[in-house]
Amino acid sequence: MDKHLILQVIPLFRDSTNLTAIKNCVDLIYGYGFKIKSLMLDREFYSAEIFSYLKESEIPHIVPVKKNSDELKRQLKGKKSKSFEYVINAKSKNKLKCKVKIVDRVIYMKGKKGKKGALHRAFVVYKINTSPQSISERYRHRFAIESTYVINNKFKVRTSTKDHVVRFFYYLIACIIQNFWVLTKWERFAKIQRGPKVIDRDKFPLNHYLAIIFEESMTHFRILRIDEIAIS
């Protein structure tokens, strides 16, 4: 969370598809002049049509596997990490088929989180030539996105309105405030040391930042008491 900024927020509607969302994001990334080193998506984007599009566009990607077939479940067994090819929708007559490379990392839990035995973490991987362990470690960075959602909800205005435009506007404000918090930490609260820049998290925690925003807001906006609110 010390480095992650929200660069763009794209609204999705009921008729929007996951493929459309990915295409919109990719167009924006290229529009800013960025290159995609590795596109990391969550499991909800595991589909043949998305993998076909990413392969046709030559976009490197990592996506967790959905164990939705007996064949795949059989492949994801054993005691050693491995890579293998797999055809999505291989037995379907109507659905799009797509051959993908799956990297399976085996982790022995040894009592961690109350679990024992081998845990298989499998990913669809394209144009990224690293070991199963490196793939799994690289994907871990993506979990910061989930943390971003959690923190963003602390900034988001609470409202009962069902107007999607208003709710989206409030969400954008929350994103801007969160970005200011991240930038302030990098500009003002980095540790004085040699080597990579490291943020001293204890000096500017989230709760302190929220308290500053609240106190500043109270100087500009007065909250009415119950007896001051006209009830008709």
PDB file of N, CA and C in Angstrom, residues 178-226:
ATOM      1  N   GLN A 178      -7.334   9.137  -0.974  1.00  0.00           N
ATOM      2  CA  GLN A 178      -6.400   8.040  -0.694  1.00  0.00           C
ATOM      3  C   GLN A 178      -5.064   8.257  -1.389  1.00  0.00           C
ATOM      4  N   ASN A 179      -5.092   8.726  -2.627  1.00  0.00           N
ATOM      5  CA  ASN A 179      -3.844   9.000  -3.345  1.00  0.00           C
ATOM      6  C   ASN A 179      -3.023  10.078  -2.644  1.00  0.00           C
ATOM      7  N   PHE A 180      -3.681  11.097  -2.102  1.00  0.00           N
ATOM      8  CA  PHE A 180      -2.962  12.134  -1.365  1.00  0.00           C
ATOM      9  C   PHE A 180      -2.266  11.543  -0.141  1.00  0.00           C
ATOM     10  N   TRP A 181      -2.923  10.606   0.517  1.00  0.00           N
ATOM     11  CA  TRP A 181      -2.312   9.958   1.686  1.00  0.00           C
ATOM     12  C   TRP A 181      -1.041   9.202   1.285  1.00  0.00           C
ATOM     13  N   VAL A 182      -1.123   8.440   0.191  1.00  0.00           N
ATOM     14  CA  VAL A 182       0.040   7.684  -0.280  1.00  0.00           C
ATOM     15  C   VAL A 182       1.175   8.624  -0.684  1.00  0.00           C
ATOM     16  N   LEU A 183       0.845   9.681  -1.426  1.00  0.00           N
ATOM     17  CA  LEU A 183       1.875  10.627  -1.880  1.00  0.00           C
ATOM     18  C   LEU A 183       2.518  11.371  -0.713  1.00  0.00           C
ATOM     19  N   THR A 184       1.705  11.734   0.286  1.00  0.00           N
ATOM     20  CA  THR A 184       2.240  12.429   1.460  1.00  0.00           C
ATOM     21  C   THR A 184       3.225  11.544   2.207  1.00  0.00           C
ATOM     22  N   LYS A 185       2.902  10.271   2.324  1.00  0.00           N
ATOM     23  CA  LYS A 185       3.824   9.351   2.993  1.00  0.00           C
ATOM     24  C   LYS A 185       5.152   9.287   2.261  1.00  0.00           C
ATOM     25  N   TRP A 186       5.110   9.235   0.939  1.00  0.00           N
ATOM     26  CA  TRP A 186       6.346   9.135   0.168  1.00  0.00           C
ATOM     27  C   TRP A 186       7.156  10.425   0.195  1.00  0.00           C
ATOM     28  N   GLU A 187       6.484  11.552   0.297  1.00  0.00           N
ATOM     29  CA  GLU A 187       7.199  12.831   0.285  1.00  0.00           C
ATOM     30  C   GLU A 187       7.703  13.242   1.666  1.00  0.00           C
ATOM     31  N   ARG A 188       6.981  12.866   2.734  1.00  0.00           N
ATOM     32  CA  ARG A 188       7.269  13.397   4.065  1.00  0.00           C
ATOM     33  C   ARG A 188       7.715  12.368   5.104  1.00  0.00           C
ATOM     34  N   PHE A 189       7.426  11.098   4.880  1.00  0.00           N
ATOM     35  CA  PHE A 189       7.636  10.128   5.950  1.00  0.00           C
ATOM     36  C   PHE A 189       8.482   8.937   5.517  1.00  0.00           C
ATOM     37  N   ALA A 190       9.437   9.180   4.632  1.00  0.00           N
ATOM     38  CA  ALA A 190      10.383   8.140   4.248  1.00  0.00           C
ATOM     39  C   ALA A 190      11.518   8.082   5.269  1.00  0.00           C
ATOM     40  N   LYS A 191      11.982   6.894   5.565  1.00  0.00           N
ATOM     41  CA  LYS A 191      13.094   6.730   6.497  1.00  0.00           C
ATOM     42  C   LYS A 191      14.383   7.258   5.879  1.00  0.00           C
ATOM     43  N   ILE A 192      15.212   7.872   6.708  1.00  0.00           N
ATOM     44  CA  ILE A 192      16.509   8.381   6.248  1.00  0.00           C
ATOM     45  C   ILE A 192      17.508   7.238   6.325  1.00  0.00           C
ATOM     46  N   GLN A 193      17.812   6.661   5.198  1.00  0.00           N
ATOM     47  CA  GLN A 193      18.712   5.516   5.156  1.00  0.00           C
ATOM     48  C   GLN A 193      19.207   5.308   3.735  1.00  0.00           C
ATOM     49  N   ARG A 194      20.240   4.523   3.606  1.00  0.00           N
ATOM     50  CA  ARG A 194      20.761   4.189   2.291  1.00  0.00           C
ATOM     51  C   ARG A 194      19.888   3.092   1.673  1.00  0.00           C
ATOM     52  N   GLY A 195      19.987   2.992   0.343  1.00  0.00           N
ATOM     53  CA  GLY A 195      19.249   1.928  -0.328  1.00  0.00           C
ATOM     54  C   GLY A 195      17.862   2.362  -0.748  1.00  0.00           C
ATOM     55  N   PRO A 196      16.977   1.400  -0.977  1.00  0.00           N
ATOM     56  CA  PRO A 196      15.620   1.708  -1.461  1.00  0.00           C
ATOM     57  C   PRO A 196      14.844   2.572  -0.472  1.00  0.00           C
ATOM     58  N   LYS A 197      13.923   3.342  -1.002  1.00  0.00           N
ATOM     59  CA  LYS A 197      13.085   4.207  -0.181  1.00  0.00           C
ATOM     60  C   LYS A 197      12.085   3.368   0.606  1.00  0.00           C
ATOM     61  N   VAL A 198      12.045   3.562   1.910  1.00  0.00           N
ATOM     62  CA  VAL A 198      11.157   2.814   2.787  1.00  0.00           C
ATOM     63  C   VAL A 198      10.336   3.798   3.615  1.00  0.00           C
ATOM     64  N   ILE A 199       9.031   3.567   3.696  1.00  0.00           N
ATOM     65  CA  ILE A 199       8.143   4.454   4.432  1.00  0.00           C
ATOM     66  C   ILE A 199       8.069   4.051   5.895  1.00  0.00           C
ATOM     67  N   ASP A 200       8.164   5.033   6.783  1.00  0.00           N
ATOM     68  CA  ASP A 200       7.970   4.792   8.207  1.00  0.00           C
ATOM     69  C   ASP A 200       6.468   4.841   8.491  1.00  0.00           C
ATOM     70  N   ARG A 201       5.833   3.698   8.519  1.00  0.00           N
ATOM     71  CA  ARG A 201       4.374   3.625   8.626  1.00  0.00           C
ATOM     72  C   ARG A 201       3.849   4.125   9.969  1.00  0.00           C
ATOM     73  N   ASP A 202       4.666   4.033  11.007  1.00  0.00           N
ATOM     74  CA  ASP A 202       4.200   4.422  12.347  1.00  0.00           C
ATOM     75  C   ASP A 202       3.984   5.923  12.478  1.00  0.00           C
ATOM     76  N   LYS A 203       4.620   6.724  11.630  1.00  0.00           N
ATOM     77  CA  LYS A 203       4.573   8.182  11.793  1.00  0.00           C
ATOM     78  C   LYS A 203       3.373   8.845  11.119  1.00  0.00           C
ATOM     79  N   PHE A 204       2.729   8.155  10.195  1.00  0.00           N
ATOM     80  CA  PHE A 204       1.576   8.754   9.533  1.00  0.00           C
ATOM     81  C   PHE A 204       0.546   7.672   9.208  1.00  0.00           C
ATOM     82  N   PRO A 205      -0.024   7.062  10.241  1.00  0.00           N
ATOM     83  CA  PRO A 205      -0.979   5.972  10.008  1.00  0.00           C
ATOM     84  C   PRO A 205      -2.293   6.488   9.448  1.00  0.00           C
ATOM     85  N   LEU A 206      -3.090   5.573   8.947  1.00  0.00           N
ATOM     86  CA  LEU A 206      -4.351   5.927   8.305  1.00  0.00           C
ATOM     87  C   LEU A 206      -5.297   6.637   9.270  1.00  0.00           C
ATOM     88  N   ASN A 207      -5.409   6.140  10.492  1.00  0.00           N
ATOM     89  CA  ASN A 207      -6.332   6.744  11.462  1.00  0.00           C
ATOM     90  C   ASN A 207      -5.972   8.195  11.760  1.00  0.00           C
ATOM     91  N   HIS A 208      -4.682   8.500  11.804  1.00  0.00           N
ATOM     92  CA  HIS A 208      -4.242   9.876  12.042  1.00  0.00           C
ATOM     93  C   HIS A 208      -4.634  10.764  10.860  1.00  0.00           C
ATOM     94  N   TYR A 209      -4.472  10.253   9.655  1.00  0.00           N
ATOM     95  CA  TYR A 209      -4.843  11.001   8.451  1.00  0.00           C
ATOM     96  C   TYR A 209      -6.345  11.264   8.422  1.00  0.00           C
ATOM     97  N   LEU A 210      -7.137  10.273   8.775  1.00  0.00           N
ATOM     98  CA  LEU A 210      -8.587  10.441   8.811  1.00  0.00           C
ATOM     99  C   LEU A 210      -9.001  11.474   9.854  1.00  0.00           C
ATOM    100  N   ALA A 211      -8.312  11.475  10.992  1.00  0.00           N
ATOM    101  CA  ALA A 211      -8.621  12.449  12.039  1.00  0.00           C
ATOM    102  C   ALA A 211      -8.342  13.870  11.573  1.00  0.00           C
ATOM    103  N   ILE A 212      -7.266  14.065  10.819  1.00  0.00           N
ATOM    104  CA  ILE A 212      -6.937  15.386  10.282  1.00  0.00           C
ATOM    105  C   ILE A 212      -8.027  15.854   9.320  1.00  0.00           C
ATOM    106  N   ILE A 213      -8.454  14.953   8.442  1.00  0.00           N
ATOM    107  CA  ILE A 213      -9.508  15.304   7.482  1.00  0.00           C
ATOM    108  C   ILE A 213     -10.794  15.680   8.205  1.00  0.00           C
ATOM    109  N   PHE A 214     -11.152  14.921   9.229  1.00  0.00           N
ATOM    110  CA  PHE A 214     -12.383  15.186   9.969  1.00  0.00           C
ATOM    111  C   PHE A 214     -12.321  16.541  10.675  1.00  0.00           C
ATOM    112  N   GLU A 215     -11.212  16.808  11.351  1.00  0.00           N
ATOM    113  CA  GLU A 215     -11.077  18.070  12.075  1.00  0.00           C
ATOM    114  C   GLU A 215     -11.091  19.255  11.123  1.00  0.00           C
ATOM    115  N   GLU A 216     -10.429  19.114   9.987  1.00  0.00           N
ATOM    116  CA  GLU A 216     -10.406  20.198   9.003  1.00  0.00           C
ATOM    117  C   GLU A 216     -11.801  20.420   8.420  1.00  0.00           C
ATOM    118  N   SER A 217     -12.522  19.325   8.194  1.00  0.00           N
ATOM    119  CA  SER A 217     -13.873  19.436   7.631  1.00  0.00           C
ATOM    120  C   SER A 217     -14.802  20.171   8.585  1.00  0.00           C
ATOM    121  N   MET A 218     -14.619  19.950   9.885  1.00  0.00           N
ATOM    122  CA  MET A 218     -15.491  20.561  10.877  1.00  0.00           C
ATOM    123  C   MET A 218     -15.332  22.083  10.928  1.00  0.00           C
ATOM    124  N   THR A 219     -14.186  22.586  10.448  1.00  0.00           N
ATOM    125  CA  THR A 219     -13.982  24.038  10.434  1.00  0.00           C
ATOM    126  C   THR A 219     -14.721  24.700   9.273  1.00  0.00           C
ATOM    127  N   HIS A 220     -15.125  23.901   8.292  1.00  0.00           N
ATOM    128  CA  HIS A 220     -15.804  24.443   7.108  1.00  0.00           C
ATOM    129  C   HIS A 220     -17.270  24.034   7.021  1.00  0.00           C
ATOM    130  N   PHE A 221     -17.600  22.908   7.639  1.00  0.00           N
ATOM    131  CA  PHE A 221     -18.977  22.417   7.566  1.00  0.00           C
ATOM    132  C   PHE A 221     -19.487  22.138   8.980  1.00  0.00           C
ATOM    133  N   ARG A 222     -20.647  22.685   9.286  1.00  0.00           N
ATOM    134  CA  ARG A 222     -21.221  22.472  10.614  1.00  0.00           C
ATOM    135  C   ARG A 222     -22.293  21.391  10.534  1.00  0.00           C
ATOM    136  N   ILE A 223     -22.204  20.415  11.418  1.00  0.00           N
ATOM    137  CA  ILE A 223     -23.183  19.346  11.466  1.00  0.00           C
ATOM    138  C   ILE A 223     -24.342  19.775  12.355  1.00  0.00           C
ATOM    139  N   LEU A 224     -25.558  19.735  11.825  1.00  0.00           N
ATOM    140  CA  LEU A 224     -26.738  20.137  12.571  1.00  0.00           C
ATOM    141  C   LEU A 224     -27.099  19.111  13.633  1.00  0.00           C
ATOM    142  N   ARG A 225     -27.570  19.626  14.762  1.00  0.00           N
ATOM    143  CA  ARG A 225     -28.084  18.745  15.807  1.00  0.00           C
ATOM    144  C   ARG A 225     -29.472  18.256  15.409  1.00  0.00           C
ATOM    145  N   ILE A 226     -29.951  17.218  16.090  1.00  0.00           N
ATOM    146  CA  ILE A 226     -31.267  16.661  15.794  1.00  0.00           C
ATOM    147  C   ILE A 226     -32.363  17.721  15.954  1.00  0.00           C
TER     148      ILE A 226
END
